[in-house]
CSV table of N, CA, C and O in Angstrom, one decimal:
chain,number,residue,atom,x,y,z
A,1,MET,N,15.3,-5.6,-21.3
A,1,MET,CA,15.2,-5.9,-19.8
A,1,MET,C,16.6,-5.9,-19.3
A,1,MET,O,17.5,-6.6,-19.7
A,2,ASN,N,16.8,-5.0,-18.3
A,2,ASN,CA,18.1,-4.9,-17.6
A,2,ASN,C,18.1,-5.9,-16.4
A,2,ASN,O,17.2,-6.5,-16.0
A,3,SER,N,19.3,-5.9,-15.8
A,3,SER,CA,19.5,-6.8,-14.7
A,3,SER,C,18.6,-6.5,-13.5
A,3,SER,O,18.1,-7.5,-12.9
A,4,ALA,N,18.3,-5.3,-13.2
A,4,ALA,CA,17.4,-4.9,-12.1
A,4,ALA,C,16.0,-5.4,-12.4
A,4,ALA,O,15.3,-6.0,-11.5
A,5,GLU,N,15.5,-5.2,-13.6
A,5,GLU,CA,14.2,-5.7,-14.0
A,5,GLU,C,14.1,-7.2,-13.9
A,5,GLU,O,13.1,-7.7,-13.5
A,6,LEU,N,15.1,-7.9,-14.4
A,6,LEU,CA,15.1,-9.3,-14.4
A,6,LEU,C,15.1,-9.9,-13.0
A,6,LEU,O,14.4,-10.8,-12.6
A,7,GLU,N,16.0,-9.3,-12.1
A,7,GLU,CA,16.0,-9.6,-10.7
A,7,GLU,C,14.6,-9.5,-10.0
A,7,GLU,O,14.2,-10.4,-9.3
A,8,LYS,N,14.0,-8.3,-10.3
A,8,LYS,CA,12.7,-8.1,-9.7
A,8,LYS,C,11.7,-9.1,-10.2
A,8,LYS,O,10.8,-9.6,-9.4
A,9,LEU,N,11.7,-9.4,-11.5
A,9,LEU,CA,10.7,-10.3,-12.1
A,9,LEU,C,10.8,-11.7,-11.4
A,9,LEU,O,9.8,-12.3,-11.1
A,10,CYS,N,12.0,-12.2,-11.3
A,10,CYS,CA,12.3,-13.6,-10.8
A,10,CYS,C,12.3,-13.7,-9.3
A,10,CYS,O,12.3,-14.8,-8.8
A,11,ALA,N,12.4,-12.6,-8.6
A,11,ALA,CA,12.6,-12.6,-7.1
A,11,ALA,C,11.6,-13.5,-6.4
A,11,ALA,O,11.9,-14.1,-5.4
A,12,GLY,N,10.3,-13.4,-6.8
A,12,GLY,CA,9.3,-14.1,-6.0
A,12,GLY,C,9.0,-15.5,-6.5
A,12,GLY,O,8.2,-16.2,-5.9
A,13,TRP,N,9.7,-16.0,-7.5
A,13,TRP,CA,9.5,-17.3,-8.0
A,13,TRP,C,10.2,-18.4,-7.1
A,13,TRP,O,11.4,-18.2,-6.8
A,14,PRO,N,9.5,-19.4,-6.7
A,14,PRO,CA,10.1,-20.4,-5.9
A,14,PRO,C,11.3,-21.1,-6.4
A,14,PRO,O,11.4,-21.4,-7.6
A,15,GLY,N,12.4,-21.2,-5.6
A,15,GLY,CA,13.6,-21.9,-6.0
A,15,GLY,C,14.5,-21.2,-6.8
A,15,GLY,O,15.6,-21.7,-7.3
A,16,VAL,N,14.3,-19.9,-7.1
A,16,VAL,CA,15.2,-19.1,-8.0
A,16,VAL,C,16.4,-18.6,-7.2
A,16,VAL,O,16.3,-18.1,-6.1
A,17,ALA,N,17.5,-18.8,-7.9
A,17,ALA,CA,18.8,-18.3,-7.4
A,17,ALA,C,19.5,-17.6,-8.6
A,17,ALA,O,19.2,-17.9,-9.7
A,18,SER,N,20.3,-16.6,-8.3
A,18,SER,CA,21.0,-15.9,-9.3
A,18,SER,C,22.5,-15.7,-8.9
A,18,SER,O,22.8,-15.6,-7.7
A,19,GLY,N,23.3,-15.5,-9.9
A,19,GLY,CA,24.7,-15.3,-9.6
A,19,GLY,C,25.5,-15.0,-10.9
A,19,GLY,O,25.0,-15.2,-12.0
A,20,ILE,N,26.7,-14.5,-10.8
A,20,ILE,CA,27.5,-14.2,-11.9
A,20,ILE,C,28.3,-15.4,-12.3
A,20,ILE,O,28.9,-16.1,-11.4
A,21,LYS,N,28.3,-15.8,-13.6
A,21,LYS,CA,29.1,-16.9,-14.1
A,21,LYS,C,29.8,-16.4,-15.3
A,21,LYS,O,29.4,-15.5,-16.0
A,22,TRP,N,30.9,-17.0,-15.6
A,22,TRP,CA,31.7,-16.7,-16.8
A,22,TRP,C,32.1,-15.3,-16.8
A,22,TRP,O,32.3,-14.7,-17.9
A,23,GLU,N,32.2,-14.6,-15.7
A,23,GLU,CA,32.7,-13.2,-15.5
A,23,GLU,C,31.7,-12.2,-16.0
A,23,GLU,O,31.7,-11.1,-15.5
A,24,ASP,N,30.9,-12.5,-17.0
A,24,ASP,CA,30.1,-11.5,-17.7
A,24,ASP,C,28.6,-11.7,-17.6
A,24,ASP,O,27.8,-10.9,-18.1
A,25,ASP,N,28.2,-12.8,-17.1
A,25,ASP,CA,26.8,-13.2,-17.2
A,25,ASP,C,26.1,-13.3,-15.9
A,25,ASP,O,26.6,-14.0,-15.0
A,26,LEU,N,24.9,-12.8,-15.8
A,26,LEU,CA,24.0,-12.9,-14.7
A,26,LEU,C,23.1,-14.1,-15.0
A,26,LEU,O,22.3,-14.1,-16.0
A,27,VAL,N,23.3,-15.2,-14.2
A,27,VAL,CA,22.6,-16.5,-14.5
A,27,VAL,C,21.5,-16.7,-13.5
A,27,VAL,O,21.7,-16.6,-12.3
A,28,PHE,N,20.3,-17.1,-13.9
A,28,PHE,CA,19.2,-17.4,-13.1
A,28,PHE,C,18.9,-18.9,-13.2
A,28,PHE,O,18.9,-19.4,-14.3
A,29,THR,N,18.8,-19.5,-12.0
A,29,THR,CA,18.6,-21.0,-11.9
A,29,THR,C,17.3,-21.3,-11.1
A,29,THR,O,16.9,-20.5,-10.2
A,30,VAL,N,16.8,-22.5,-11.3
A,30,VAL,CA,15.8,-23.1,-10.5
A,30,VAL,C,16.2,-24.5,-10.3
A,30,VAL,O,16.5,-25.2,-11.2
A,31,GLY,N,16.3,-24.9,-9.0
A,31,GLY,CA,16.8,-26.2,-8.7
A,31,GLY,C,18.2,-26.5,-9.2
A,31,GLY,O,18.5,-27.6,-9.5
A,32,GLY,N,19.0,-25.5,-9.3
A,32,GLY,CA,20.3,-25.6,-9.8
A,32,GLY,C,20.5,-25.7,-11.3
A,32,GLY,O,21.6,-25.8,-11.9
A,33,LYS,N,19.4,-25.5,-12.1
A,33,LYS,CA,19.4,-25.6,-13.5
A,33,LYS,C,19.1,-24.2,-14.1
A,33,LYS,O,18.1,-23.5,-13.7
A,34,MET,N,19.9,-23.8,-15.1
A,34,MET,CA,19.7,-22.4,-15.7
A,34,MET,C,18.4,-22.3,-16.4
A,34,MET,O,18.0,-23.2,-17.1
A,35,PHE,N,17.8,-21.1,-16.3
A,35,PHE,CA,16.6,-20.8,-17.1
A,35,PHE,C,16.7,-19.5,-17.8
A,35,PHE,O,16.0,-19.2,-18.8
A,36,ALA,N,17.6,-18.6,-17.4
A,36,ALA,CA,17.8,-17.3,-18.1
A,36,ALA,C,19.2,-16.8,-17.8
A,36,ALA,O,19.8,-17.0,-16.7
A,37,VAL,N,19.8,-16.2,-18.8
A,37,VAL,CA,21.2,-15.6,-18.7
A,37,VAL,C,21.1,-14.2,-19.3
A,37,VAL,O,20.7,-14.1,-20.5
A,38,LEU,N,21.6,-13.3,-18.6
A,38,LEU,CA,21.7,-11.9,-19.1
A,38,LEU,C,23.2,-11.5,-19.1
A,38,LEU,O,23.9,-11.5,-18.1
A,39,CYS,N,23.6,-11.1,-20.3
A,39,CYS,CA,25.0,-10.6,-20.4
A,39,CYS,C,25.2,-9.2,-19.9
A,39,CYS,O,24.4,-8.3,-20.2
A,40,LEU,N,26.1,-9.0,-19.0
A,40,LEU,CA,26.3,-7.8,-18.3
A,40,LEU,C,27.3,-6.8,-18.9
A,40,LEU,O,27.3,-5.6,-18.7
A,41,ARG,N,28.2,-7.3,-19.7
A,41,ARG,CA,29.2,-6.5,-20.4
A,41,ARG,C,29.7,-7.1,-21.7
A,41,ARG,O,29.5,-8.2,-21.9
A,42,GLY,N,30.5,-6.3,-22.4
A,42,GLY,CA,31.0,-6.7,-23.7
A,42,GLY,C,30.1,-6.5,-24.8
A,42,GLY,O,29.0,-5.8,-24.7
A,43,PRO,N,30.3,-7.0,-26.0
A,43,PRO,CA,29.5,-6.8,-27.2
A,43,PRO,C,28.1,-7.3,-27.1
A,43,PRO,O,27.2,-6.8,-27.8
A,44,ASP,N,27.9,-8.3,-26.2
A,44,ASP,CA,26.5,-8.8,-26.1
A,44,ASP,C,25.8,-8.2,-24.9
A,44,ASP,O,24.7,-8.8,-24.4
A,45,ARG,N,26.2,-7.1,-24.3
A,45,ARG,CA,25.6,-6.5,-23.1
A,45,ARG,C,24.1,-6.3,-23.3
A,45,ARG,O,23.7,-5.9,-24.4
A,46,GLU,N,23.4,-6.7,-22.2
A,46,GLU,CA,21.9,-6.5,-22.2
A,46,GLU,C,21.2,-7.5,-23.0
A,46,GLU,O,20.0,-7.4,-23.1
A,47,ARG,N,21.9,-8.5,-23.6
A,47,ARG,CA,21.2,-9.5,-24.3
A,47,ARG,C,20.8,-10.6,-23.3
A,47,ARG,O,21.6,-11.0,-22.5
A,48,ILE,N,19.6,-11.1,-23.5
A,48,ILE,CA,19.1,-12.1,-22.6
A,48,ILE,C,18.8,-13.4,-23.4
A,48,ILE,O,18.4,-13.4,-24.5
A,49,SER,N,19.2,-14.5,-22.8
A,49,SER,CA,19.0,-15.8,-23.4
A,49,SER,C,18.1,-16.7,-22.5
A,49,SER,O,18.2,-16.5,-21.2
A,50,PHE,N,17.3,-17.6,-23.0
A,50,PHE,CA,16.5,-18.4,-22.2
A,50,PHE,C,16.0,-19.6,-23.1
A,50,PHE,O,16.2,-19.6,-24.3
A,51,LYS,N,15.5,-20.6,-22.4
A,51,LYS,CA,15.0,-21.8,-23.0
A,51,LYS,C,13.6,-21.6,-23.6
A,51,LYS,O,12.8,-20.9,-23.1
A,52,VAL,N,13.3,-22.3,-24.7
A,52,VAL,CA,12.0,-22.2,-25.4
A,52,VAL,C,11.6,-23.7,-25.7
A,52,VAL,O,12.4,-24.6,-25.7
A,53,ASP,N,10.3,-23.8,-26.0
A,53,ASP,CA,9.8,-25.1,-26.4
A,53,ASP,C,10.5,-25.5,-27.7
A,53,ASP,O,10.7,-24.7,-28.6
A,54,PRO,N,10.9,-26.8,-27.8
A,54,PRO,CA,11.5,-27.3,-29.0
A,54,PRO,C,10.7,-27.0,-30.3
A,54,PRO,O,11.3,-26.7,-31.3
A,55,GLU,N,9.4,-27.2,-30.2
A,55,GLU,CA,8.6,-27.0,-31.4
A,55,GLU,C,8.5,-25.5,-31.8
A,55,GLU,O,8.0,-25.2,-32.9
A,56,ARG,N,8.9,-24.6,-30.9
A,56,ARG,CA,8.8,-23.1,-31.3
A,56,ARG,C,10.2,-22.6,-31.6
A,56,ARG,O,10.3,-21.4,-32.0
A,57,PHE,N,11.2,-23.4,-31.4
A,57,PHE,CA,12.6,-22.9,-31.6
A,57,PHE,C,12.8,-22.3,-33.0
A,57,PHE,O,13.3,-21.1,-33.1
A,58,LEU,N,12.5,-23.0,-34.0
A,58,LEU,CA,12.7,-22.5,-35.4
A,58,LEU,C,11.8,-21.3,-35.7
A,58,LEU,O,12.3,-20.3,-36.3
A,59,GLU,N,10.6,-21.3,-35.3
A,59,GLU,CA,9.7,-20.2,-35.5
A,59,GLU,C,10.2,-18.9,-34.8
A,59,GLU,O,10.3,-17.9,-35.5
A,60,LEU,N,10.7,-19.1,-33.6
A,60,LEU,CA,11.2,-17.9,-32.9
A,60,LEU,C,12.5,-17.4,-33.5
A,60,LEU,O,12.7,-16.2,-33.7
A,61,THR,N,13.4,-18.3,-33.9
A,61,THR,CA,14.7,-17.8,-34.4
A,61,THR,C,14.6,-17.3,-35.9
A,61,THR,O,15.6,-16.7,-36.4
A,62,ASP,N,13.5,-17.5,-36.5
A,62,ASP,CA,13.2,-16.9,-37.8
A,62,ASP,C,12.8,-15.5,-37.7
A,62,ASP,O,12.8,-14.8,-38.7
A,63,GLN,N,12.4,-15.0,-36.5
A,63,GLN,CA,12.0,-13.7,-36.3
A,63,GLN,C,13.2,-12.7,-36.2
A,63,GLN,O,14.2,-13.1,-35.6
A,64,PRO,N,13.0,-11.5,-36.7
A,64,PRO,CA,14.1,-10.5,-36.4
A,64,PRO,C,14.2,-10.3,-34.9
A,64,PRO,O,13.2,-10.2,-34.2
A,65,GLY,N,15.4,-10.1,-34.4
A,65,GLY,CA,15.7,-9.8,-33.0
A,65,GLY,C,15.9,-11.0,-32.2
A,65,GLY,O,16.1,-10.9,-31.0
A,66,ILE,N,15.8,-12.2,-32.7
A,66,ILE,CA,16.0,-13.5,-31.9
A,66,ILE,C,16.9,-14.3,-32.7
A,66,ILE,O,16.7,-14.5,-34.0
A,67,MET,N,17.9,-14.9,-32.1
A,67,MET,CA,18.8,-15.9,-32.7
A,67,MET,C,19.1,-17.0,-31.8
A,67,MET,O,18.8,-17.0,-30.6
A,68,PRO,N,19.6,-18.1,-32.4
A,68,PRO,CA,19.9,-19.3,-31.5
A,68,PRO,C,21.0,-18.8,-30.5
A,68,PRO,O,21.9,-18.1,-30.9
A,69,ALA,N,20.9,-19.2,-29.3
A,69,ALA,CA,21.9,-18.9,-28.2
A,69,ALA,C,23.2,-19.6,-28.4
A,69,ALA,O,23.2,-20.8,-28.7
A,70,HIS,N,24.3,-18.8,-28.3
A,70,HIS,CA,25.6,-19.4,-28.4
A,70,HIS,C,25.7,-20.6,-27.4
A,70,HIS,O,25.4,-20.5,-26.2
A,71,TYR,N,26.3,-21.7,-27.9
A,71,TYR,CA,26.6,-22.9,-27.1
A,71,TYR,C,25.3,-23.6,-26.5
A,71,TYR,O,25.4,-24.7,-26.0
A,72,MET,N,24.2,-22.9,-26.5
A,72,MET,CA,23.0,-23.5,-25.9
A,72,MET,C,21.8,-23.8,-26.9
A,72,MET,O,20.8,-24.3,-26.5
A,73,ALA,N,22.0,-23.5,-28.1
A,73,ALA,CA,21.0,-23.7,-29.1
A,73,ALA,C,20.6,-25.2,-29.2
A,73,ALA,O,19.4,-25.4,-29.4
A,74,ARG,N,21.5,-26.1,-29.0
A,74,ARG,CA,21.2,-27.5,-29.1
A,74,ARG,C,20.2,-27.9,-28.0
A,74,ARG,O,19.5,-28.9,-28.1
A,75,ALA,N,20.1,-27.1,-26.9
A,75,ALA,CA,19.2,-27.3,-25.9
A,75,ALA,C,17.9,-26.4,-26.0
A,75,ALA,O,17.2,-26.2,-25.0
A,76,PHE,N,17.7,-25.9,-27.2
A,76,PHE,CA,16.6,-25.0,-27.5
A,76,PHE,C,16.6,-23.7,-26.7
A,76,PHE,O,15.6,-23.4,-26.1
A,77,TRP,N,17.7,-23.1,-26.7
A,77,TRP,CA,17.8,-21.7,-26.1
A,77,TRP,C,18.0,-20.7,-27.2
A,77,TRP,O,18.6,-21.0,-28.2
A,78,VAL,N,17.3,-19.5,-27.0
A,78,VAL,CA,17.4,-18.4,-27.9
A,78,VAL,C,18.0,-17.2,-27.2
A,78,VAL,O,18.0,-17.1,-25.9
A,79,THR,N,18.5,-16.2,-28.0
A,79,THR,CA,19.0,-15.0,-27.4
A,79,THR,C,18.2,-13.8,-28.1
A,79,THR,O,18.0,-13.8,-29.3
A,80,ILE,N,17.7,-12.9,-27.3
A,80,ILE,CA,17.1,-11.7,-27.8
A,80,ILE,C,18.2,-10.7,-28.1
A,80,ILE,O,18.9,-10.2,-27.2
A,81,THR,N,18.4,-10.4,-29.4
A,81,THR,CA,19.4,-9.5,-29.8
A,81,THR,C,18.9,-8.1,-30.0
A,81,THR,O,19.7,-7.2,-30.0
A,82,GLU,N,17.6,-7.9,-30.1
A,82,GLU,CA,17.0,-6.6,-30.3
A,82,GLU,C,15.8,-6.5,-29.4
A,82,GLU,O,14.7,-6.7,-29.8
A,83,PRO,N,16.1,-6.3,-28.1
A,83,PRO,CA,15.0,-6.3,-27.1
A,83,PRO,C,13.9,-5.2,-27.4
A,83,PRO,O,12.7,-5.4,-27.0
A,84,GLU,N,14.3,-4.2,-28.1
A,84,GLU,CA,13.3,-3.1,-28.5
A,84,GLU,C,12.2,-3.6,-29.3
A,84,GLU,O,11.1,-3.0,-29.4
A,85,ARG,N,12.3,-4.8,-30.0
A,85,ARG,CA,11.3,-5.3,-30.8
A,85,ARG,C,10.2,-6.0,-30.0
A,85,ARG,O,9.1,-6.4,-30.6
A,86,PHE,N,10.4,-6.2,-28.7
A,86,PHE,CA,9.5,-6.9,-27.9
A,86,PHE,C,9.0,-6.1,-26.7
A,86,PHE,O,9.7,-5.3,-26.2
A,87,THR,N,7.7,-6.2,-26.4
A,87,THR,CA,7.2,-5.5,-25.2
A,87,THR,C,7.7,-6.1,-24.0
A,87,THR,O,8.2,-7.2,-23.9
A,88,GLY,N,7.6,-5.3,-22.9
A,88,GLY,CA,8.0,-5.8,-21.6
A,88,GLY,C,7.2,-7.1,-21.2
A,88,GLY,O,7.7,-8.0,-20.6
A,89,GLU,N,5.9,-7.1,-21.6
A,89,GLU,CA,5.0,-8.2,-21.3
A,89,GLU,C,5.5,-9.5,-22.0
A,89,GLU,O,5.5,-10.6,-21.5
A,90,GLN,N,5.9,-9.3,-23.3
A,90,GLN,CA,6.4,-10.4,-24.0
A,90,GLN,C,7.7,-11.0,-23.4
A,90,GLN,O,7.9,-12.2,-23.3
A,91,MET,N,8.6,-10.1,-23.0
A,91,MET,CA,9.9,-10.5,-22.4
A,91,MET,C,9.6,-11.2,-21.1
A,91,MET,O,10.2,-12.3,-20.8
A,92,ARG,N,8.7,-10.7,-20.3
A,92,ARG,CA,8.4,-11.4,-19.0
A,92,ARG,C,7.8,-12.7,-19.3
A,92,ARG,O,8.1,-13.7,-18.6
A,93,ALA,N,6.9,-12.9,-20.3
A,93,ALA,CA,6.3,-14.2,-20.6
A,93,ALA,C,7.4,-15.2,-21.1
A,93,ALA,O,7.3,-16.3,-20.7
A,94,PHE,N,8.3,-14.7,-21.9
A,94,PHE,CA,9.4,-15.6,-22.4
A,94,PHE,C,10.2,-16.1,-21.2
A,94,PHE,O,10.5,-17.3,-21.1
A,95,VAL,N,10.6,-15.3,-20.2
A,95,VAL,CA,11.4,-15.7,-19.1
A,95,VAL,C,10.6,-16.6,-18.2
A,95,VAL,O,11.1,-17.6,-17.7
A,96,ARG,N,9.3,-16.3,-17.9
A,96,ARG,CA,8.5,-17.1,-17.1
A,96,ARG,C,8.3,-18.5,-17.7
A,96,ARG,O,8.4,-19.5,-17.0
A,97,HIS,N,8.1,-18.5,-19.0
A,97,HIS,CA,7.9,-19.8,-19.7
A,97,HIS,C,9.2,-20.7,-19.6
A,97,HIS,O,9.2,-21.9,-19.4
A,98,SER,N,10.3,-20.0,-19.7
A,98,SER,CA,11.6,-20.7,-19.6
A,98,SER,C,11.7,-21.3,-18.2
A,98,SER,O,12.1,-22.5,-18.1
A,99,TYR,N,11.4,-20.5,-17.2
A,99,TYR,CA,11.4,-21.0,-15.8
A,99,TYR,C,10.6,-22.3,-15.7
A,99,TYR,O,11.0,-23.3,-15.1
A,100,GLU,N,9.3,-22.2,-16.2
A,100,GLU,CA,8.4,-23.3,-16.1
A,100,GLU,C,8.9,-24.6,-16.9
A,100,GLU,O,8.8,-25.7,-16.4
A,101,LEU,N,9.6,-24.4,-18.1
A,101,LEU,CA,10.1,-25.5,-18.8
A,101,LEU,C,11.2,-26.2,-18.0
A,101,LEU,O,11.3,-27.4,-17.9
A,102,VAL,N,12.1,-25.4,-17.4
A,102,VAL,CA,13.2,-26.0,-16.6
A,102,VAL,C,12.7,-26.6,-15.4
A,102,VAL,O,13.1,-27.7,-15.0
A,103,ARG,N,11.7,-26.0,-14.7
A,103,ARG,CA,11.2,-26.5,-13.5
A,103,ARG,C,10.5,-27.9,-13.8
A,103,ARG,O,10.6,-28.8,-13.0
A,104,ALA,N,9.9,-28.0,-14.9
A,104,ALA,CA,9.2,-29.2,-15.3
A,104,ALA,C,10.2,-30.4,-15.5
A,104,ALA,O,9.7,-31.6,-15.4
A,105,LYS,N,11.4,-30.1,-15.7
A,105,LYS,CA,12.4,-31.2,-15.8
A,105,LYS,C,13.1,-31.6,-14.5
A,105,LYS,O,13.9,-32.5,-14.5
A,106,LEU,N,12.8,-30.9,-13.4
A,106,LEU,CA,13.3,-31.3,-12.1
A,106,LEU,C,12.6,-32.5,-11.6
A,106,LEU,O,11.6,-32.9,-12.1
A,107,SER,N,13.2,-33.1,-10.6
A,107,SER,CA,12.6,-34.3,-10.0
A,107,SER,C,11.2,-34.0,-9.5
A,107,SER,O,10.9,-32.8,-9.2
A,108,LYS,N,10.3,-35.0,-9.5
A,108,LYS,CA,8.9,-34.8,-9.0
A,108,LYS,C,8.9,-34.2,-7.6
A,108,LYS,O,8.1,-33.4,-7.3
A,109,LYS,N,9.8,-34.7,-6.8
A,109,LYS,CA,9.9,-34.2,-5.4
A,109,LYS,C,10.2,-32.7,-5.4
A,109,LYS,O,9.5,-31.9,-4.6
A,110,MET,N,11.2,-32.3,-6.1
A,110,MET,CA,11.5,-30.9,-6.2
A,110,MET,C,10.4,-30.0,-6.8
A,110,MET,O,10.1,-29.0,-6.3
A,111,GLN,N,9.8,-30.5,-7.8
A,111,GLN,CA,8.7,-29.8,-8.4
A,111,GLN,C,7.5,-29.6,-7.4
A,111,GLN,O,7.0,-28.5,-7.3
A,112,SER,N,7.2,-30.6,-6.7
A,112,SER,CA,6.2,-30.6,-5.7
A,112,SER,C,6.5,-29.5,-4.6
A,112,SER,O,5.6,-28.7,-4.2
A,113,ALA,N,7.7,-29.5,-4.2
A,113,ALA,CA,8.1,-28.5,-3.2
A,113,ALA,C,8.0,-27.1,-3.7
A,113,ALA,O,7.6,-26.2,-3.0
A,114,LEU,N,8.4,-26.9,-5.0
A,114,LEU,CA,8.4,-25.6,-5.5
A,114,LEU,C,6.9,-25.1,-5.7
A,114,LEU,O,6.6,-24.0,-5.5
A,115,LEU,N,6.1,-26.0,-6.2
A,115,LEU,CA,4.7,-25.7,-6.4
A,115,LEU,C,4.0,-25.4,-5.0
A,115,LEU,O,3.2,-24.5,-4.9
A,116,ALA,N,4.4,-26.1,-4.0
A,116,ALA,CA,3.9,-25.8,-2.7
A,116,ALA,C,4.3,-24.4,-2.2
A,116,ALA,O,3.5,-23.7,-1.6
A,117,GLN,N,5.5,-24.1,-2.5
A,117,GLN,CA,6.0,-22.7,-2.1
A,117,GLN,C,5.2,-21.6,-2.8
A,117,GLN,O,5.0,-20.6,-2.3
A,118,GLU,N,4.8,-21.9,-4.0
A,118,GLU,CA,4.1,-21.0,-4.9
A,118,GLU,C,2.6,-20.9,-4.5
A,118,GLU,O,1.9,-20.1,-4.9
A,119,GLY,N,2.2,-21.9,-3.7
A,119,GLY,CA,0.8,-21.9,-3.2
A,119,GLY,C,-0.1,-22.6,-4.2
A,119,GLY,O,-1.3,-22.6,-4.0
A,120,ALA,N,0.4,-23.3,-5.2
A,120,ALA,CA,-0.4,-24.0,-6.2
A,120,ALA,C,-1.0,-25.3,-5.6
A,120,ALA,O,-2.1,-25.7,-6.0
A,121,VAL,N,-0.3,-26.0,-4.8
A,121,VAL,CA,-0.8,-27.2,-4.2
A,121,VAL,C,-0.4,-27.3,-2.7
A,121,VAL,O,0.7,-26.7,-2.4
A,122,PRO,N,-1.1,-28.0,-1.9
A,122,PRO,CA,-0.7,-28.1,-0.5
A,122,PRO,C,0.6,-28.9,-0.4
A,122,PRO,O,0.8,-29.8,-1.1
A,123,ALA,N,1.4,-28.5,0.5
A,123,ALA,CA,2.6,-29.3,0.8
A,123,ALA,C,2.3,-30.6,1.4
A,123,ALA,O,1.3,-30.8,2.1
A,124,PRO,N,3.0,-31.7,1.0
A,124,PRO,CA,2.7,-33.0,1.6
A,124,PRO,C,2.9,-33.0,3.1
A,124,PRO,O,3.8,-32.3,3.6
A,125,ALA,N,2.1,-33.8,3.8
A,125,ALA,CA,2.3,-33.9,5.2
A,125,ALA,C,3.6,-34.4,5.6
A,125,ALA,O,4.2,-35.3,4.9
A,126,PRO,N,4.2,-34.0,6.7
A,126,PRO,CA,5.5,-34.5,7.1
A,126,PRO,C,5.3,-36.0,7.4
A,126,PRO,O,4.2,-36.5,7.7
A,127,ALA,N,6.4,-36.8,7.2
A,127,ALA,CA,6.4,-38.2,7.4
A,127,ALA,C,5.8,-38.6,8.8
A,127,ALA,O,5.1,-39.6,8.9
A,128,SER,N,6.1,-37.8,9.8
A,128,SER,CA,5.6,-38.2,11.2
A,128,SER,C,4.1,-38.0,11.3
A,128,SER,O,3.4,-38.6,12.1
A,129,ALA,N,3.4,-37.2,10.4
A,129,ALA,CA,2.0,-37.0,10.4
A,129,ALA,C,1.2,-38.0,9.6
A,129,ALA,O,0.0,-38.1,9.7
A,130,ARG,N,1.9,-38.7,8.7
A,130,ARG,CA,1.2,-39.7,7.9
A,130,ARG,C,0.9,-41.0,8.7
A,130,ARG,O,1.6,-41.3,9.6
A,131,LYS,N,-0.2,-41.6,8.2
A,131,LYS,CA,-0.5,-42.9,8.8
A,131,LYS,C,0.5,-44.0,8.4
A,131,LYS,O,0.9,-44.0,7.3
A,132,PRO,N,0.9,-44.8,9.3
A,132,PRO,CA,1.9,-45.8,9.0
A,132,PRO,C,1.2,-46.8,8.1
A,132,PRO,O,0.0,-47.1,8.2
A,133,HIS,N,2.0,-47.4,7.2
A,133,HIS,CA,1.5,-48.4,6.3
A,133,HIS,C,1.6,-49.8,7.0
A,133,HIS,O,2.6,-50.2,7.5
A,134,VAL,N,0.5,-50.4,7.0
A,134,VAL,CA,0.4,-51.7,7.7
A,134,VAL,C,0.1,-52.8,6.7
A,134,VAL,O,-0.8,-52.7,5.9
A,135,ARG,N,1.0,-53.8,6.7
A,135,ARG,CA,0.8,-54.9,5.7
A,135,ARG,C,-0.2,-55.9,6.3
A,135,ARG,O,-0.2,-56.2,7.5
A,136,LYS,N,-1.1,-56.3,5.4
A,136,LYS,CA,-2.1,-57.4,5.8
A,136,LYS,C,-1.5,-58.7,5.4
A,136,LYS,O,-1.0,-58.9,4.3
A,137,SER,N,-1.6,-59.7,6.3
A,137,SER,CA,-1.1,-61.0,6.1
A,137,SER,C,-2.1,-61.9,5.4
A,137,SER,O,-3.3,-61.9,5.5
């Protein structure tokens, strides 16, 4: 998966932003938290790293073509070292799941806003439209 494919994949997801960090990496975030990193140059060029479920970390890193991500393995991140071993669909599923894992750790308010943008749940009514709370004595 190259940078254009990754940009296209993530472009429609609510709350996603991307930018260059550490001079060599294209970083994708949701709510300010990283969920995918693509190395753009150097010996790790075109390698993608992302978050995985803690219970799948060892299973995935035992597979050829996947290794613990540098500096991020303690947070259950992996790096795809041999992307040719995986189909495009598998790669898209890995990145989407990483997005969902990171989004699930955001505040409830932020999660609700992102889900509303995605059309999964209706957005909460503005405060001015809600009924006022009246205390009974």
